[in-house]
Coordinates of C-alpha atoms and ligand atoms in Angstrom, one line a residue:
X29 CA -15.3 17.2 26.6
X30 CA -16.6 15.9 29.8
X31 CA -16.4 12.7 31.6
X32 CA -19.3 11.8 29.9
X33 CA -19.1 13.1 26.6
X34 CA -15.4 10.7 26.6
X35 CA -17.3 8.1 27.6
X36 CA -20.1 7.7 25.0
X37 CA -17.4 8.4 22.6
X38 CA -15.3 5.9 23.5
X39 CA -18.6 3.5 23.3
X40 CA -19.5 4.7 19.9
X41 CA -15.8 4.1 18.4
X42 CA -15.7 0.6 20.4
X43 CA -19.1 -0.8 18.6
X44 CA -18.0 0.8 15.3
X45 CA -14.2 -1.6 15.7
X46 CA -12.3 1.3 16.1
X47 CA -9.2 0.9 18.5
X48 CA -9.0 4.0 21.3
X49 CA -6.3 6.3 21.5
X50 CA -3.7 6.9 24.0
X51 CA -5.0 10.4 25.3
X52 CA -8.8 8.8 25.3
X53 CA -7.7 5.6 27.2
X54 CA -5.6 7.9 29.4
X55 CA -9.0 10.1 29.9
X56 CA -10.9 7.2 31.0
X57 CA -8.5 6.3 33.6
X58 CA -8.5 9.7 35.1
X59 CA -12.4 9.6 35.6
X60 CA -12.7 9.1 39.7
X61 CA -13.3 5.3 40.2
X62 CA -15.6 6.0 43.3
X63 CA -17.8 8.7 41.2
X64 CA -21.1 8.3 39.0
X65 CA -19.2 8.5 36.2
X66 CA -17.0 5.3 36.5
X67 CA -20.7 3.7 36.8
X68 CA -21.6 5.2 33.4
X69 CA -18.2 4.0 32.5
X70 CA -19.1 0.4 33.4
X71 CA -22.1 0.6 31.8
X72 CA -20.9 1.6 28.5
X73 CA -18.3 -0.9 28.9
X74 CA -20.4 -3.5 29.8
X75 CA -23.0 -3.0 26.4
X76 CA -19.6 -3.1 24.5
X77 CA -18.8 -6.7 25.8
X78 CA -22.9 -7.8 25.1
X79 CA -21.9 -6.8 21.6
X80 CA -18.9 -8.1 21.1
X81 CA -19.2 -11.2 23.3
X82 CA -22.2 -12.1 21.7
X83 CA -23.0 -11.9 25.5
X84 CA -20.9 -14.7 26.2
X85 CA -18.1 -15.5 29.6
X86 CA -16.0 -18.1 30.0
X87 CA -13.3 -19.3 32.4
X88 CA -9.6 -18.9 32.1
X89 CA -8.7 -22.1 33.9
X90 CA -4.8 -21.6 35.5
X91 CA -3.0 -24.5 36.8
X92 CA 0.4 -24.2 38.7
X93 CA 2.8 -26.6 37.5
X94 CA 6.1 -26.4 38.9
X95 CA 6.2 -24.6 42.5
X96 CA 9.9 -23.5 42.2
X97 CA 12.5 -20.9 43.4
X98 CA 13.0 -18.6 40.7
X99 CA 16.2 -16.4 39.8
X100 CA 14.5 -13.7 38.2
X101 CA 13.5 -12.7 41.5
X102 CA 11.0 -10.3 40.0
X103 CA 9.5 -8.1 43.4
X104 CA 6.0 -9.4 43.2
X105 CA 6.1 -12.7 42.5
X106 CA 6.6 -15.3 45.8
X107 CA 8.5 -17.7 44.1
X108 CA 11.2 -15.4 43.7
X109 CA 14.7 -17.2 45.0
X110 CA 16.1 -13.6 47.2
X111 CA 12.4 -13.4 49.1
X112 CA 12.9 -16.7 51.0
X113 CA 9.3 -17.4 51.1
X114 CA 9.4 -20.8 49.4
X115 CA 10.1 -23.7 51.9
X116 CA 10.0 -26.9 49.8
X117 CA 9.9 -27.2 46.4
X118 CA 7.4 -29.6 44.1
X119 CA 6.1 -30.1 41.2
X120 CA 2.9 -31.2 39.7
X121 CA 3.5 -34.9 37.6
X122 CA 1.8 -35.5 34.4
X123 CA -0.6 -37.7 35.6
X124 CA -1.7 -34.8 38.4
X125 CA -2.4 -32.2 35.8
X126 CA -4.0 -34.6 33.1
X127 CA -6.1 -35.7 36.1
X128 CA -6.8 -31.5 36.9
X129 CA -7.3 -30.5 33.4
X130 CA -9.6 -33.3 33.1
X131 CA -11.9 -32.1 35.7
X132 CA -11.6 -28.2 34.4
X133 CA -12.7 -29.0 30.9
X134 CA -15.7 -31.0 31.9
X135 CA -16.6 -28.4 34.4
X136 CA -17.0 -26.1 30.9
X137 CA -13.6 -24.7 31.1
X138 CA -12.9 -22.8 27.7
X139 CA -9.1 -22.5 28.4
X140 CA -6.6 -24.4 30.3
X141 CA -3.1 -22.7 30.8
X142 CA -0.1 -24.4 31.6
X143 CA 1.7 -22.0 34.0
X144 CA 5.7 -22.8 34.9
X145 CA 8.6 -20.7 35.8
X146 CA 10.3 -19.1 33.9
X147 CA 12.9 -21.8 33.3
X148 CA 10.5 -24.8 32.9
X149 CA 12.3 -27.0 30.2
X150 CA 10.9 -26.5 27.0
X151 CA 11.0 -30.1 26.4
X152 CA 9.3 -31.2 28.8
X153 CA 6.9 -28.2 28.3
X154 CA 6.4 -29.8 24.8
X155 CA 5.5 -33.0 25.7
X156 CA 3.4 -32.2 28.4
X157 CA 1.3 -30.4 26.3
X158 CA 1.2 -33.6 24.0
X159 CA -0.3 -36.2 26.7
X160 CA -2.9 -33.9 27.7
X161 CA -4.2 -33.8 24.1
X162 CA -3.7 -37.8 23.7
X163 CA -5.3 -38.1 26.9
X164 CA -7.8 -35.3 26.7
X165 CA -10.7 -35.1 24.5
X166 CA -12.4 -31.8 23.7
X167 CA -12.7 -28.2 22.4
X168 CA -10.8 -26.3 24.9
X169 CA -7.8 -24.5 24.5
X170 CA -4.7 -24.8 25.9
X171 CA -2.5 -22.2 27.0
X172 CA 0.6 -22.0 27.7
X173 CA 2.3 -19.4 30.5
X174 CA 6.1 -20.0 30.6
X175 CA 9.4 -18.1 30.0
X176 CA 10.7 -16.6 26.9
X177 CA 11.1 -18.1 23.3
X178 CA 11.2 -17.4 20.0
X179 CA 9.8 -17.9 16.6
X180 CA 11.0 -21.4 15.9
X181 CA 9.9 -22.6 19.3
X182 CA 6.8 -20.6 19.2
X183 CA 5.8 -23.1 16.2
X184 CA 6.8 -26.3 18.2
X185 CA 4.4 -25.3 20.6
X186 CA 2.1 -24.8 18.0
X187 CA 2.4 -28.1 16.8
X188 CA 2.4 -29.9 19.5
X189 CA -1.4 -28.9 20.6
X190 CA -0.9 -25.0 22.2
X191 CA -3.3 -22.4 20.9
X192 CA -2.6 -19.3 23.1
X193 CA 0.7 -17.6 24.8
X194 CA -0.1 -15.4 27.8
X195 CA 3.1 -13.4 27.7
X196 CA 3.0 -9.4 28.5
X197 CA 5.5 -6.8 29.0
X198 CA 4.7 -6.3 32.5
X199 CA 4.4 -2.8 34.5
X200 CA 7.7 -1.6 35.5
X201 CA 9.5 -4.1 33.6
X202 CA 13.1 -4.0 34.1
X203 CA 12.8 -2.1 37.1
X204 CA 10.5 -4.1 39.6
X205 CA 11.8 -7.6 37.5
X206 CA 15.3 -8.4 36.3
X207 CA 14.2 -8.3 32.7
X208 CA 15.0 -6.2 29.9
X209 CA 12.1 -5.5 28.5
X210 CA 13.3 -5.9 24.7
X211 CA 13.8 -9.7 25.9
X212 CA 9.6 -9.9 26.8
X213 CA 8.9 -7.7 23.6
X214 CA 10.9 -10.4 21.8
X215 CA 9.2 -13.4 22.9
X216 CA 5.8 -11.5 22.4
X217 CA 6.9 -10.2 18.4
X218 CA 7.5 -14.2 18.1
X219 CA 3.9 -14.9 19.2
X220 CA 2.7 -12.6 16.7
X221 CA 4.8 -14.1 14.0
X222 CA 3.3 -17.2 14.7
X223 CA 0.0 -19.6 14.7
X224 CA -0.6 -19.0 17.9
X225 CA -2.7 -16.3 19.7
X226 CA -2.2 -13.9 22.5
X227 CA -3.5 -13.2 25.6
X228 CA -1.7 -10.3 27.5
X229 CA -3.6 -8.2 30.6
X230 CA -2.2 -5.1 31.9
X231 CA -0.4 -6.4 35.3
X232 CA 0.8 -6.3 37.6
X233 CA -1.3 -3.3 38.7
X234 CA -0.3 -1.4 42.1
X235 CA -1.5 1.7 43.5
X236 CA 1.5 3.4 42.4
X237 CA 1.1 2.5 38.7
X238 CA -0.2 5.7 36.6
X239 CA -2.6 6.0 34.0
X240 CA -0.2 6.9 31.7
X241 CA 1.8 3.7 32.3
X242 CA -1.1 1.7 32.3
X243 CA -2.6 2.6 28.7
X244 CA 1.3 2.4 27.5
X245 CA 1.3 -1.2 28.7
X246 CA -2.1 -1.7 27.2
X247 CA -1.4 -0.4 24.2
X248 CA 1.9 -2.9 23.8
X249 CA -0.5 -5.3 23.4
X250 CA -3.1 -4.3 21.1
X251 CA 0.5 -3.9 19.2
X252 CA 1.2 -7.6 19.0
X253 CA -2.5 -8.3 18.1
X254 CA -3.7 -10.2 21.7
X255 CA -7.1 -11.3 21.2
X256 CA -7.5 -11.5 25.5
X257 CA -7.0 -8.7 27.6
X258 CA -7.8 -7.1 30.4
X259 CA -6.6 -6.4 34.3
X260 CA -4.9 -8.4 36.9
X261 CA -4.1 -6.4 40.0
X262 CA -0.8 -7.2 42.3
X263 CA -1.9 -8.9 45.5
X264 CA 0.9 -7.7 47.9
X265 CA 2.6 -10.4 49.7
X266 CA 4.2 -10.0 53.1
X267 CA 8.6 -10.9 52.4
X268 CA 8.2 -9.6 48.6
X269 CA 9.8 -6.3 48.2
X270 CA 6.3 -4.2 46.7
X271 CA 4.1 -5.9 50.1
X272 CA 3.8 -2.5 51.5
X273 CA 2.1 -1.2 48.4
X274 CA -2.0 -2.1 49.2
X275 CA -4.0 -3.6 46.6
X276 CA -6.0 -1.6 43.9
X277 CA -9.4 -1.1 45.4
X278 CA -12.5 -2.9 43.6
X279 CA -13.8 0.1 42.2
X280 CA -10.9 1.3 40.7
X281 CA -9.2 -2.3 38.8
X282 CA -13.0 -2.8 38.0
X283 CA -12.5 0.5 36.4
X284 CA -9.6 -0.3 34.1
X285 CA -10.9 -3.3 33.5
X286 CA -13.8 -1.2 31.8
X287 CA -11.5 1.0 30.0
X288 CA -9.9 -2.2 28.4
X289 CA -13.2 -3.3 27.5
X290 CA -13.7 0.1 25.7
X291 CA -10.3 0.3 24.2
X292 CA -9.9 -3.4 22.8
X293 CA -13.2 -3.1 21.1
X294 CA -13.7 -5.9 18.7
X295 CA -9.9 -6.5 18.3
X296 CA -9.4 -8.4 21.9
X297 CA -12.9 -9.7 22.3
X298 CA -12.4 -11.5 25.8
X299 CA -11.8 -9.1 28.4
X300 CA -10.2 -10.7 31.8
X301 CA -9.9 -9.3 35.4
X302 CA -7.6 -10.8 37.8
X303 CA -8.0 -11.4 41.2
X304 CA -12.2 -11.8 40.5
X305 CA -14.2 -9.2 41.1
X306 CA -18.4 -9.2 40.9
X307 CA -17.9 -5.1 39.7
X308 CA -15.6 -5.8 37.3
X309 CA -18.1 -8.6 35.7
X310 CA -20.7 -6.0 35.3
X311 CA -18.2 -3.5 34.3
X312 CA -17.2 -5.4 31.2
X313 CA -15.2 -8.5 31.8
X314 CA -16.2 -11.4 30.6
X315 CA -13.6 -14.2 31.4
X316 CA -12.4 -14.8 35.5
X317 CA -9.5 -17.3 36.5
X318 CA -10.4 -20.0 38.8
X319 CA -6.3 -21.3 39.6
X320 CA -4.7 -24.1 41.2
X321 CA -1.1 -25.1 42.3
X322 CA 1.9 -23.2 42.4
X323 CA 0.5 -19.2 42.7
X324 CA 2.9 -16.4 42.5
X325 CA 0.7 -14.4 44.6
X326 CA 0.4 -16.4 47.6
X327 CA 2.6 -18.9 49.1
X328 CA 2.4 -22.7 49.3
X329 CA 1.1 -25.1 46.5
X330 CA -2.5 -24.6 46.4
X331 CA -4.3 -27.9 46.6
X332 CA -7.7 -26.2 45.8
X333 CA -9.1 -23.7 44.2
X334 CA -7.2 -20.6 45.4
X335 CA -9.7 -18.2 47.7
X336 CA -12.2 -21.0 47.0
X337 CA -13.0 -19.6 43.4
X338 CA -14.5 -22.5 41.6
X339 CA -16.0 -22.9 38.8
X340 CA -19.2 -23.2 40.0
X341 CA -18.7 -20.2 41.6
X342 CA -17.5 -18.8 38.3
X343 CA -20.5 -18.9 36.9
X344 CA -22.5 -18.0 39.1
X345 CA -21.0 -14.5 39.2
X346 CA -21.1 -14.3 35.2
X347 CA -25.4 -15.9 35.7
X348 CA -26.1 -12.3 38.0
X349 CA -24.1 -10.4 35.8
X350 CA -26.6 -11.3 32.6
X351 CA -23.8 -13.6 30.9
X352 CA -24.6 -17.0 28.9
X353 CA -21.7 -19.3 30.4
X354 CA -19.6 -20.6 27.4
X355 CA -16.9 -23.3 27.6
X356 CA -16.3 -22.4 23.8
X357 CA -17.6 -26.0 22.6
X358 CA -20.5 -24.6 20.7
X359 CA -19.3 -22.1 17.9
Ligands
SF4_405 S1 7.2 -13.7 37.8 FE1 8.0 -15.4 36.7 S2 10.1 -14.8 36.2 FE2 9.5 -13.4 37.8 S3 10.2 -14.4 39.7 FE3 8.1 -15.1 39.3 S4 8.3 -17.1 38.2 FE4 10.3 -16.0 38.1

């Protein structure tokens, strides 16, 4: 078949709820990112998210919780104890994310994730979660980012007010982090299991990443039922072991941002990319990150929006790419 011919296929089987197959995905991932094709590509991924969107985008807000030397020293990640790159330590008080959560969710936030190291205290996790919904009013979501747990635990954070896990079995897990990756495929089988959703993009993506490892990853989790998905490219950091790898170019984490698109279908309806990225929004995502605090891809504790990515500026991008804004308070 040709480029094309995989393409409209893969469009067809999309819109009719069918999941995509490894050798397709892996087909669409071979099409040249900087040829004519990937625009086709983009375009058939971007009808798929009208349909299955109900043209809709919304914003994935992230806030940093605990900026904190971490043992897991996985090679990406800034916060890792062995790169050195973390000065002073803090952490964001209850009243300081009530206060930031506050201000996401009347901006029209749909989701609000709680991101923390790896060994946050569950506890304190738990009753976190609890004062922003006594505190909070509204529709949103709240999602919770954090280390690894299982089924019983999965249900306390159920009840105490979560809604979504984003947990993923990363690229090169186990070899660029310290993890095995039955421990991540653990915590994620205990998401399944349990009332709460998932939301797991294919990251962190690197140059050096191929498309057969990136549809693998994908596919992981369609496995464990994620309803998000999606892209998020490594930012290389200067002191973090993978900082001489250069970043994805636009054009090409646009374009596996569009093959997710076509490959979830209408089992992972929200399709995110990660850093933004204008291309990928009119190739088929429909949900962007606007994140504050503690960032594992930069250093410092972000007092702003990181790169100035607000939420205004959110939707903006999602107004030129032919999206309705929707902070999920209406259906
Ligand atoms: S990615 Fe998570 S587990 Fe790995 S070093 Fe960073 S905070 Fe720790």
């Amino acid at each position: 078949m040709s480029d094309i011919d995989i393409i409209l296929d893969a469009k067809k089987r999309a819109l009719n709820g069918e999941k995509l197959d490894r050798d397709s995905i892996i087909a669409l991932l071979e099409i040249d990112p900087e040829s004519h094709d990937a625009e086709i590509l983009g375009m058939a991924a971007r009808e798929v998210a009208e349909s299955v969107t109900g043209n809709r985008a919304s914003v994935w807000a992230s806030i940093g919780v605990d900026y904190k030397k971490c043992a897991m020293n996985c090679d990406f990640c800034s916060f890792g104890q062995k790169w050195g790159l973390i000065d002073k330590e803090s952490e964001r008080s209850t009243e300081e994310v009530i206060e930031l959560i506050e201000k996401f969710v009347t901006q029209g936030s749909r989701w609000v994730t709680l991101r923390t190291t790896q060994f946050y205290g569950f506890e304190r996790l738990i009753q976190l979660i609890k004062d922003i919904r006594a505190e909070v009013p509204g529709n949103y979501e709240i999602v919770v980012n954090t280390g690894e747990f299982d089924e019983e635990k999965a249900k306390i954070l159920a009840e105490a007010g979560a809604q979504v896990v984003y947990h993923t079995l990363r690229l090169r897990e186990g070899t660029d982090t310290r993890f095995r990756p039955e421990e991540r495929l653990e915590t994620l089988r205990s998401v399944r299991t349990s009332p709460l959703n998932l939301a797991y993009l294919v990251e962190p993506i690197g140059i050096e990443h191929t498309n057969e490892e990136i549809a693998d990853i994908f596919l992981k989790g369609m496995e464990h039922n994620a309803i998000l998905s999606g892209a998020m490219a490594r930012v290389p950091l200067e002191g973090t072991p993978l900082a001489n790898h250069s970043q994805l170019s636009e054009r090409r984490h646009a374009q596996i941002v569009a093959v997710t698109r076509l490959a979830a279908g209408r089992h992972a309806p929200d399709i995110c990319v990660h850093p933004h990225s204008r291309l990928a929004i009119e190739w088929g995502a429909n949900v962007v990150v606007v994140e504050t605090g503690a960032i594992p891809r930069d250093t410092g504790d972000c007092d702003c929006e990181w790169h100035g990515f607000d939420m205004s500026t959110a939707k903006e991008y999602f107004e030129n790419a032919g999206y309705v804004f929707f902070s999920g308070e209406a259906s």
